[in-house]
mmCIF file of C-alpha atoms in Angstrom:
data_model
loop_
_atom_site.group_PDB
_atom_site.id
_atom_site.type_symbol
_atom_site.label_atom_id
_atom_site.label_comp_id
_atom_site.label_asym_id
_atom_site.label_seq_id
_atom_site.Cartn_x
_atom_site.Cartn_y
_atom_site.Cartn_z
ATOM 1 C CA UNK Q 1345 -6.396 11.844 -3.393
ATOM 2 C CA UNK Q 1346 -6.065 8.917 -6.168
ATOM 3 C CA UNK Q 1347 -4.882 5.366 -5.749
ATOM 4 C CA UNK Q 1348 -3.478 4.127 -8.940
ATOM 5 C CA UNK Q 1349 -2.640 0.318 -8.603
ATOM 6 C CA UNK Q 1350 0.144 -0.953 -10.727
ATOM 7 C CA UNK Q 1351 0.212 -5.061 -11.169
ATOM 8 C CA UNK Q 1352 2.746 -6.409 -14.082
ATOM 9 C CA UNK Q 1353 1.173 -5.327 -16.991
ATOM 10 C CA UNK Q 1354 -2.410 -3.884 -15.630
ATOM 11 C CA UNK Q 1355 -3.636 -0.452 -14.330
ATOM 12 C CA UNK Q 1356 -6.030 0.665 -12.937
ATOM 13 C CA UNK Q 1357 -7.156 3.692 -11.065
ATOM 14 C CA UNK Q 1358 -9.550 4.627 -8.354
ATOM 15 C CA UNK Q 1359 -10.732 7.988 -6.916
ATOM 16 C CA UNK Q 1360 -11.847 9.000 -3.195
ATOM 17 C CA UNK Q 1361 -12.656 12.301 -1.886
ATOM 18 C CA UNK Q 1362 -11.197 12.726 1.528
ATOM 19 C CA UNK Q 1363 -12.227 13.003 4.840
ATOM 20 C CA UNK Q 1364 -13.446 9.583 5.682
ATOM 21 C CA UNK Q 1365 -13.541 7.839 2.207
ATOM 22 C CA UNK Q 1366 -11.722 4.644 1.271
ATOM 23 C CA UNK Q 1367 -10.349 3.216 -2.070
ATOM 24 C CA UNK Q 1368 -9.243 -0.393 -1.772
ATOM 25 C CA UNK Q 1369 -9.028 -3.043 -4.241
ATOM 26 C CA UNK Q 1370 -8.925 -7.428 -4.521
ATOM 27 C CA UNK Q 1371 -5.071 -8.336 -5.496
ATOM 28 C CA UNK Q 1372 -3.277 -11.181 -6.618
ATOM 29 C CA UNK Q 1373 0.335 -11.244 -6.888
ATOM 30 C CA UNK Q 1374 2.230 -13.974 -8.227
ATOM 31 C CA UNK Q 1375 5.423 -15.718 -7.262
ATOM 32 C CA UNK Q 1376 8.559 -13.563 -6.605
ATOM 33 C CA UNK Q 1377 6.177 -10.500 -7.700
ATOM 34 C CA UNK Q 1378 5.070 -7.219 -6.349
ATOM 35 C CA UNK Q 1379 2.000 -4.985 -6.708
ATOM 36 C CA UNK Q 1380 1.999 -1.480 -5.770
ATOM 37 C CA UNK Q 1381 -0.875 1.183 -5.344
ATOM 38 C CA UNK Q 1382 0.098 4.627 -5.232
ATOM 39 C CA UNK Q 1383 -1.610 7.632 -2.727
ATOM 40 C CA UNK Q 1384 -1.358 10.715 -4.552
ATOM 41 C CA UNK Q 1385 -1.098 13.897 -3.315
ATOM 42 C CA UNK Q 1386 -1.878 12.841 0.097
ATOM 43 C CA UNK Q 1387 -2.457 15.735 2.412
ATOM 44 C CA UNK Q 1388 -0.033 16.580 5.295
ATOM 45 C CA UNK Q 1389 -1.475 15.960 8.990
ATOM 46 C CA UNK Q 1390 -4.294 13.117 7.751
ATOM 47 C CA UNK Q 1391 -4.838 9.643 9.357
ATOM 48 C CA UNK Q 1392 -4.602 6.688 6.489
ATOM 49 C CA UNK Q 1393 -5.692 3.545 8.161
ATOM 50 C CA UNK Q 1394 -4.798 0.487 6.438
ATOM 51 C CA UNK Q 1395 -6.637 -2.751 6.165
ATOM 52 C CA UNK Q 1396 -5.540 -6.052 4.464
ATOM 53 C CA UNK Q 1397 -7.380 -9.247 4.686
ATOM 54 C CA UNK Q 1398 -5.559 -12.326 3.464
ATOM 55 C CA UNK Q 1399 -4.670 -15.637 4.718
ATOM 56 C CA UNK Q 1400 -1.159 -16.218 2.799
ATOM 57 C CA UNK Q 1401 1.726 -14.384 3.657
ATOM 58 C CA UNK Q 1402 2.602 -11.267 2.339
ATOM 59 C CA UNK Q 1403 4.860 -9.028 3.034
ATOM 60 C CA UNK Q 1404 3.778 -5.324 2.607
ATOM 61 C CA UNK Q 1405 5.262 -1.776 2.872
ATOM 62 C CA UNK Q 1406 4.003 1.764 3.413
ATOM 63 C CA UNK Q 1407 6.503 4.093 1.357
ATOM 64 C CA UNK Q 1408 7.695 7.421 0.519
ATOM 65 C CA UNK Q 1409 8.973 8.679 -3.457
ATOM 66 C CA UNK Q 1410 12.712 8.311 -1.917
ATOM 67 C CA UNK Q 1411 11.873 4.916 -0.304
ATOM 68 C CA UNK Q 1412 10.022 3.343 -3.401
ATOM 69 C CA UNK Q 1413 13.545 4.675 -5.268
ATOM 70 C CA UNK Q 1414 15.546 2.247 -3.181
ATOM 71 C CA UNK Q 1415 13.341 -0.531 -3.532
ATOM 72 C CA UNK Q 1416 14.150 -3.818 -2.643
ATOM 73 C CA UNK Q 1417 17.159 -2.118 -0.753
ATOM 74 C CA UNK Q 1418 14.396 0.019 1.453
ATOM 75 C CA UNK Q 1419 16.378 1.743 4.792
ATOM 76 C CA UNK Q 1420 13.302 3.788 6.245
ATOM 77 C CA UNK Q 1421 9.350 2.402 5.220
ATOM 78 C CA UNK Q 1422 6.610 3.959 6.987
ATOM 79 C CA UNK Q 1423 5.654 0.558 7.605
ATOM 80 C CA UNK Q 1424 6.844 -2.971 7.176
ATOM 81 C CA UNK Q 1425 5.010 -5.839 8.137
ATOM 82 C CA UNK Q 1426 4.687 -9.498 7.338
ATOM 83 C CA UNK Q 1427 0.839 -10.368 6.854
ATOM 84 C CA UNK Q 1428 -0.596 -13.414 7.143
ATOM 85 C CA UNK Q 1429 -4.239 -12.970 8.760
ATOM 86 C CA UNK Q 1430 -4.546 -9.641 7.905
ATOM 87 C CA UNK Q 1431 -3.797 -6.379 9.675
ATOM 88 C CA UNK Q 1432 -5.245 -2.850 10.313
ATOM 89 C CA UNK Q 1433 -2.349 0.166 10.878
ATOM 90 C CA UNK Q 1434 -3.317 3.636 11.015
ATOM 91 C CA UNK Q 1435 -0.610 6.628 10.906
ATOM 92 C CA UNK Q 1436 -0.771 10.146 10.847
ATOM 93 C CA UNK Q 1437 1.293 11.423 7.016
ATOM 94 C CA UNK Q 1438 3.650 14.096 8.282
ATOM 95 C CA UNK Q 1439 4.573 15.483 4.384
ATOM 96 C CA UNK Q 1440 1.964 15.992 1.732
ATOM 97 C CA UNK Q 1441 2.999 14.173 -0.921
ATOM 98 C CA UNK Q 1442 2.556 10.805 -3.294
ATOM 99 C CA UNK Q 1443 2.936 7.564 -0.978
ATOM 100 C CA UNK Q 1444 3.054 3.805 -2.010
ATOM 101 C CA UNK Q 1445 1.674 0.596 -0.579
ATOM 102 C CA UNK Q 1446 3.607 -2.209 -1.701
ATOM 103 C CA UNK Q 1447 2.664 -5.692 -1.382
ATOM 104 C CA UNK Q 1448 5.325 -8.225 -1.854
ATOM 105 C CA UNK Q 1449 5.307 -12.178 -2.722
ATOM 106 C CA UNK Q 1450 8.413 -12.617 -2.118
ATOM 107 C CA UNK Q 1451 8.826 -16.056 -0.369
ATOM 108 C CA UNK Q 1452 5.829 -18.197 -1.877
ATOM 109 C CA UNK Q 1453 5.534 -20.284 -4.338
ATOM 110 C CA UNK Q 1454 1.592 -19.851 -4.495
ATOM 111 C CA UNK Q 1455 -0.562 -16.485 -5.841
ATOM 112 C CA UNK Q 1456 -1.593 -14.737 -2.784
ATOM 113 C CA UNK Q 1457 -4.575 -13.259 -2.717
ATOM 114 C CA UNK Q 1458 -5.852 -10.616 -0.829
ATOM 115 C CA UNK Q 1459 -8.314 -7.341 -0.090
ATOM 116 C CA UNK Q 1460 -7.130 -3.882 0.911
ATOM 117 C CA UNK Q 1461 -8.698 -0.530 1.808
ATOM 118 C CA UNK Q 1462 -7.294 2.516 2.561
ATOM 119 C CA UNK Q 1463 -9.541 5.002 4.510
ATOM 120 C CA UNK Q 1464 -8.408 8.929 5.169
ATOM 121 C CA UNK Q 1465 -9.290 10.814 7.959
ATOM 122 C CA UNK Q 1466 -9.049 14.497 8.401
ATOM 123 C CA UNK Q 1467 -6.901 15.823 11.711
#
C-alpha cells in the first residue's frame, strides 16, 4: 500500500508495509481548496483507522475511484464528516482497490492546518 498526497501544485509520496503500519502526513489547505491522499491498492477485508488532529474545521471524505469521479457532487463516501477537534474512524475496505481521503476547506476563510495517519490492520 502507498499514500500519494496531492496538494495544488505539490506531491509527495509515502510508503507503508501493511499489517499494522501507518503513513500520515502535516497538511495545510487553503481557502476554498482541497487536498487529497490516495490508498493504493488497498487490500480487501483490512481495517484502515483514521486519525486527524486539527482544531479548524474541515470537512473530510473517505472515497472510492467512482466517488472521487463525482466529486464535489459525491452520492455514496465511505465517510463524511465535519472535523473540528479531530476524529479517529476505523472501517473494514470491502473491495481491494485505490481509495482517497479528501480533506476539504470549503467554508473558511483561514489555512487549516492539520495531522493525519492512516494505520492498516490485517483481518
Amino acid at each position: 500500500m502507498a499514500l500519494t498526497l496531492g496538494q495544488t501544485s505539490r506531491a509527495q509520496s509515502l510508503l507503508a508495509d501493511l499489517d499494522g503500519k501507518s503513513v500520515g502526513s502535516d497538511l495545510s489547505v487553503g481557502p476554498g481548496k482541497w487536498a487529497i491522499g490516495r490508498l493504493r491498492n488497498f487490500p480487501a477485508g483490512y481495517e484502515c483507522t483514521i486519525r486527524i488532529q486539527n482544531t479548524q474545521s474541515i470537512l473530510f471524505l473517505m472515497l472510492d475511484e467512482e466517488q472521487l469521479k463525482l466529486f464535489p457532487k459525491v452520492s455514496e463516501p465511505l465517510l463524511l464528516a465535519r472535523v473540528a477537534n479531530g476524529l479517529e474512524a476505523k472501517m473494514r475496505i470491502a473491495q481491494e482497490g485505490d481509495y482517497y481521503l479528501l480533506f476539504w476547506n470549503k467554508e473558511n476563510a483561514e489555512t487549516v492546518k492539520l495531522r493525519f495517519t492512516a494505520t492498516v490492520q490485517a483481518p
